[in-house]
Short mmCIF file of C-alpha atoms and ligand atoms in Angstrom, two decimals:
data_model
loop_
_atom_site.label_atom_id
_atom_site.label_comp_id
_atom_site.label_asym_id
_atom_site.label_seq_id
_atom_site.Cartn_x
_atom_site.Cartn_y
_atom_site.Cartn_z
CA MET A 1 -80.82 48.66 -15.57
CA SER A 2 -79.41 45.03 -15.35
CA ALA A 3 -82.12 42.68 -15.78
CA PRO A 4 -83.54 41.53 -12.17
CA GLU A 5 -82.41 37.69 -11.29
CA ILE A 6 -85.31 35.40 -11.40
CA GLN A 7 -85.73 32.80 -9.05
CA ILE A 8 -87.41 29.48 -9.42
CA SER A 9 -89.00 27.70 -6.49
CA PRO A 10 -90.86 24.04 -7.67
CA SER A 11 -93.44 22.76 -5.70
CA VAL A 12 -93.36 19.46 -4.86
CA LEU A 13 -97.16 19.36 -4.56
CA PRO A 14 -97.22 16.83 -8.28
CA ALA A 15 -93.96 14.45 -6.65
CA ASP A 16 -93.55 11.34 -6.18
CA PHE A 17 -94.59 11.38 -2.19
CA SER A 18 -92.44 8.22 -1.60
CA ARG A 19 -89.29 9.59 -2.92
CA LEU A 20 -89.45 13.02 -1.63
CA GLY A 21 -85.59 12.64 -0.59
CA GLU A 22 -84.18 12.34 -3.91
CA THR A 23 -87.16 14.36 -5.45
CA VAL A 24 -85.56 17.77 -3.68
CA LYS A 25 -82.09 16.53 -4.63
CA ALA A 26 -82.80 16.30 -8.58
CA LEU A 27 -84.99 19.55 -8.42
CA GLN A 28 -81.24 21.11 -6.76
CA ASP A 29 -79.11 19.38 -9.39
CA GLY A 30 -81.96 20.95 -12.17
CA GLY A 31 -81.02 24.60 -11.25
CA ALA A 32 -84.36 25.29 -8.60
CA ASP A 33 -83.31 27.82 -6.24
CA ARG A 34 -85.82 27.00 -3.73
CA ILE A 35 -88.06 24.18 -2.72
CA HIS A 36 -91.78 25.32 -2.56
CA TRP A 37 -93.92 23.39 0.16
CA ASP A 38 -97.21 23.73 -0.29
CA VAL A 39 -98.62 23.35 3.19
CA MET A 40 -102.64 22.30 3.60
CA ASP A 41 -104.57 21.75 5.73
CA GLY A 42 -107.82 20.03 4.51
CA VAL A 43 -109.43 23.33 6.29
CA PHE A 44 -108.04 26.52 5.02
CA VAL A 45 -108.30 24.40 1.60
CA PRO A 46 -110.05 21.00 0.85
CA ASN A 47 -106.59 19.44 0.87
CA LEU A 48 -104.43 18.03 3.54
CA THR A 49 -100.70 17.70 2.17
CA PHE A 50 -97.06 17.80 4.64
CA GLY A 51 -96.26 18.12 8.08
CA PRO A 52 -93.66 19.23 9.42
CA ASP A 53 -91.95 15.67 9.93
CA VAL A 54 -91.99 15.19 6.27
CA ILE A 55 -90.48 18.41 5.19
CA HIS A 56 -87.59 17.82 8.00
CA SER A 57 -86.86 14.14 7.00
CA CYS A 58 -86.23 15.79 3.09
CA ARG A 59 -83.86 19.04 4.72
CA SER A 60 -80.55 17.51 4.78
CA SER A 61 -80.96 16.44 1.17
CA VAL A 62 -80.39 19.43 0.00
CA ASP A 63 -78.69 22.76 0.45
CA ILE A 64 -81.00 25.70 -1.18
CA PRO A 65 -83.55 27.19 1.24
CA PHE A 66 -87.35 25.78 1.93
CA GLU A 67 -90.33 27.84 1.46
CA ALA A 68 -93.22 26.87 3.33
CA HIS A 69 -96.68 28.19 1.84
CA LEU A 70 -98.85 27.37 5.00
CA MET A 71 -102.38 27.10 3.95
CA VAL A 72 -103.46 26.61 7.25
CA ILE A 73 -106.39 28.33 9.20
CA ASP A 74 -104.47 28.22 12.63
CA ALA A 75 -100.68 29.85 11.44
CA ASP A 76 -99.77 31.22 14.65
CA GLU A 77 -100.13 27.31 15.82
CA LEU A 78 -97.75 25.79 13.37
CA ILE A 79 -95.15 28.16 12.18
CA PRO A 80 -92.43 27.31 15.01
CA ARG A 81 -92.86 23.63 14.16
CA TYR A 82 -91.78 24.21 10.16
CA VAL A 83 -89.29 26.44 11.39
CA GLU A 84 -87.73 23.54 13.31
CA ALA A 85 -88.28 21.39 10.20
CA GLY A 86 -85.94 22.87 8.24
CA CYS A 87 -88.44 25.94 6.53
CA ASP A 88 -86.04 29.33 5.75
CA ILE A 89 -88.94 31.48 4.37
CA ILE A 90 -92.46 31.41 6.11
CA LEU A 91 -95.44 32.36 4.04
CA VAL A 92 -98.57 33.10 5.46
CA HIS A 93 -102.04 34.26 4.24
CA GLN A 94 -103.38 37.37 4.81
CA GLU A 95 -106.73 35.87 4.57
CA ALA A 96 -106.16 33.48 7.44
CA CYS A 97 -104.25 35.50 10.02
CA THR A 98 -106.33 37.33 12.20
CA HIS A 99 -103.67 39.41 13.49
CA LEU A 100 -101.11 39.23 10.58
CA HIS A 101 -98.73 41.78 12.04
CA ARG A 102 -98.45 39.76 14.90
CA THR A 103 -97.67 37.17 12.68
CA LEU A 104 -95.07 38.25 10.35
CA GLU A 105 -93.12 39.45 13.64
CA ARG A 106 -93.02 35.88 15.35
CA ILE A 107 -92.02 34.36 12.02
CA ARG A 108 -88.86 37.17 12.35
CA ASP A 109 -88.36 36.68 15.99
CA LEU A 110 -87.73 33.13 15.25
CA GLY A 111 -84.55 34.00 12.61
CA VAL A 112 -86.86 32.88 9.27
CA SER A 113 -87.67 34.99 6.87
CA PRO A 114 -91.18 36.47 6.95
CA GLY A 115 -93.79 36.68 3.88
CA VAL A 116 -97.34 37.31 2.86
CA VAL A 117 -99.72 35.62 0.51
CA LEU A 118 -102.90 37.34 -1.13
CA ASN A 119 -105.95 34.85 -2.53
CA PRO A 120 -106.82 36.01 -6.24
CA ALA A 121 -109.73 38.28 -4.74
CA THR A 122 -108.00 39.49 -1.55
CA PRO A 123 -106.97 43.62 -2.45
CA VAL A 124 -103.66 44.99 -2.15
CA VAL A 125 -104.56 47.23 0.19
CA THR A 126 -104.71 44.95 2.76
CA ILE A 127 -100.89 44.31 3.05
CA GLU A 128 -100.39 48.54 2.91
CA HIS A 129 -99.21 47.91 6.68
CA VAL A 130 -96.76 45.41 6.78
CA MET A 131 -94.27 46.13 3.92
CA ASP A 132 -91.33 46.38 6.60
CA LEU A 133 -91.85 42.93 7.94
CA VAL A 134 -92.18 41.04 5.15
CA ASP A 135 -89.12 39.68 3.22
CA GLN A 136 -91.68 38.65 0.39
CA VAL A 137 -95.01 39.35 -0.85
CA LEU A 138 -96.61 35.94 -2.64
CA VAL A 139 -99.40 36.82 -5.19
CA MET A 140 -101.75 33.86 -5.68
CA THR A 141 -102.06 33.12 -10.11
CA VAL A 142 -104.88 30.12 -8.84
CA ASN A 143 -107.52 29.82 -6.39
CA PRO A 144 -105.13 27.77 -3.50
CA GLY A 145 -105.64 24.12 -2.93
CA PHE A 146 -104.43 22.12 -5.82
CA GLY A 147 -101.64 21.89 -8.44
CA GLY A 148 -102.10 21.87 -12.39
CA GLN A 149 -105.23 24.56 -12.58
CA ALA A 150 -105.32 27.57 -15.31
CA TYR A 151 -103.06 30.43 -14.74
CA ILE A 152 -105.24 33.56 -14.28
CA GLU A 153 -104.03 36.31 -16.26
CA ASN A 154 -105.91 38.87 -14.62
CA MET A 155 -103.99 38.90 -11.93
CA GLU A 156 -101.03 40.54 -13.57
CA PRO A 157 -102.08 44.11 -13.14
CA LYS A 158 -102.10 43.13 -9.21
CA ILE A 159 -98.63 41.60 -9.28
CA ALA A 160 -97.84 45.57 -10.93
CA GLN A 161 -99.82 46.81 -7.91
CA VAL A 162 -97.47 45.11 -5.32
CA ALA A 163 -94.25 45.69 -7.66
CA GLU A 164 -95.50 49.46 -6.70
CA LEU A 165 -95.97 49.15 -3.15
CA ILE A 166 -92.73 47.66 -3.00
CA ARG A 167 -90.88 50.00 -4.88
CA LEU A 168 -92.75 52.71 -2.58
CA SER A 169 -91.80 50.80 0.92
CA GLY A 170 -87.82 51.78 -0.16
CA ARG A 171 -87.31 47.79 1.06
CA ASP A 172 -85.76 44.97 -1.14
CA ILE A 173 -88.74 42.20 -0.78
CA ASP A 174 -89.33 39.74 -3.49
CA LEU A 175 -92.49 39.56 -5.30
CA GLU A 176 -93.50 35.56 -5.47
CA VAL A 177 -96.15 34.06 -8.07
CA ASP A 178 -97.57 30.72 -7.61
CA GLY A 179 -99.91 29.01 -9.97
CA GLY A 180 -100.18 27.94 -13.08
CA LEU A 181 -96.59 29.45 -14.11
CA GLY A 182 -94.65 27.66 -17.63
CA VAL A 183 -93.09 29.23 -20.18
CA ASP A 184 -96.07 29.80 -21.68
CA THR A 185 -97.55 31.87 -18.75
CA VAL A 186 -94.71 33.50 -17.13
CA ALA A 187 -93.92 36.67 -18.94
CA GLY A 188 -97.00 38.57 -17.88
CA SER A 189 -96.10 38.11 -13.97
CA ALA A 190 -92.15 38.55 -14.72
CA GLU A 191 -92.87 41.62 -17.17
CA ALA A 192 -95.76 43.03 -13.83
CA GLY A 193 -92.51 42.59 -11.47
CA ALA A 194 -92.42 39.07 -10.33
CA ASN A 195 -89.02 37.75 -9.42
CA VAL A 196 -89.78 34.43 -7.95
CA VAL A 197 -91.65 31.72 -9.52
CA VAL A 198 -93.14 28.56 -8.30
CA ALA A 199 -94.13 26.07 -10.67
CA GLY A 200 -95.73 22.67 -10.25
CA SER A 201 -97.13 21.06 -13.07
CA ALA A 202 -95.01 22.82 -15.45
CA VAL A 203 -91.38 21.06 -13.73
CA PHE A 204 -92.67 18.08 -13.21
CA LYS A 205 -94.97 17.43 -16.49
CA ASP A 206 -91.45 18.36 -18.86
CA PRO A 207 -90.67 15.00 -20.84
CA ASP A 208 -86.90 17.29 -20.99
CA GLY A 209 -87.05 16.54 -16.93
CA PHE A 210 -86.46 19.23 -14.24
CA GLY A 211 -83.02 19.88 -15.92
CA HIS A 212 -84.87 21.62 -19.22
CA ALA A 213 -87.91 22.58 -17.59
CA ILE A 214 -85.94 25.01 -14.45
CA PRO A 215 -83.43 26.78 -17.12
CA ALA A 216 -86.92 27.08 -19.59
CA ILE A 217 -89.24 29.16 -17.03
CA ARG A 218 -86.16 31.62 -15.97
CA ASP A 219 -85.52 32.13 -19.83
CA ALA A 220 -88.71 32.97 -20.48
CA ALA A 221 -89.04 35.00 -17.63
CA LEU A 222 -86.06 36.56 -18.07
CA ALA A 223 -87.09 37.29 -21.91
CA ALA A 224 -90.37 39.01 -20.57
CA CYS A 225 -88.11 41.66 -18.21
CA GLY A 226 -85.98 42.24 -21.48
C1 DX5 B 301 -101.42 25.76 -4.98
C2 DX5 B 301 -100.23 25.99 -4.34
C3 DX5 B 301 -99.18 26.16 -6.15
C4 DX5 B 301 -99.55 24.96 -7.38
C5 DX5 B 301 -98.81 25.40 -7.77
O1 DX5 B 301 -102.64 26.12 -3.77
O2 DX5 B 301 -99.96 26.83 -3.92
O3 DX5 B 301 -97.92 26.27 -5.37
O4 DX5 B 301 -99.00 23.49 -6.43
O5 DX5 B 301 -98.72 24.26 -8.59
P1 DX5 B 301 -98.85 24.39 -10.50
O6 DX5 B 301 -97.40 25.33 -10.90
O7 DX5 B 301 -99.39 23.26 -11.21
O8 DX5 B 301 -99.93 25.34 -10.60
ZN1 ZN B 302 -97.72 27.50 -3.20
#
């Protein structure tokens, strides 16, 4: 069996927000497969970040997909705005969606890719009835709201559980991990089945730049997959 393709999706949360256009271009040039926008409303998580207009202002700077990680209390209200802003993938939290099945259907109806996110304490069983609706499952490996937190290693059995749920679904669903990922922590997630890796601090803090950080994380994940 060939080694799975590993995608790296840098979070721009650590970026200098006065230079976002240049930054997403530099991330694409550095080998990023996607750009991960951590959208926070100050209610679902105690932080406030990118509105749709900010994302739209960066859309023409790069060709790679934009994914919006919606850490918001009312995703239904906001989803169309982030689609119009140019997001290709919309990731909603299971915990924030009263009618998750309908919300995921709405994302697909808008012509973009639906994904569901699980906080560390949320069991995998909560998404077993929406596996026919998603293109991606994102397992949080930190508690949402801030970058630079420590990777929660205990999430690895949960990642493996999601990988099994994906296998049983018979569908081509990406398994993404998000939070505290870098060359020193990505192996466990990749071994457990993750094929898309979000990294913020590990990418922005690398003294050798994006062009070193992004391939290094991808190579560390691939090495773990054997
Ligand atoms: C946290 C966000 C993550 C975070 C990743 O709420 O969803 O995407 O910004 O940043 P690092 O890689 O620094 O943990
Ligand atoms: Zn995120």
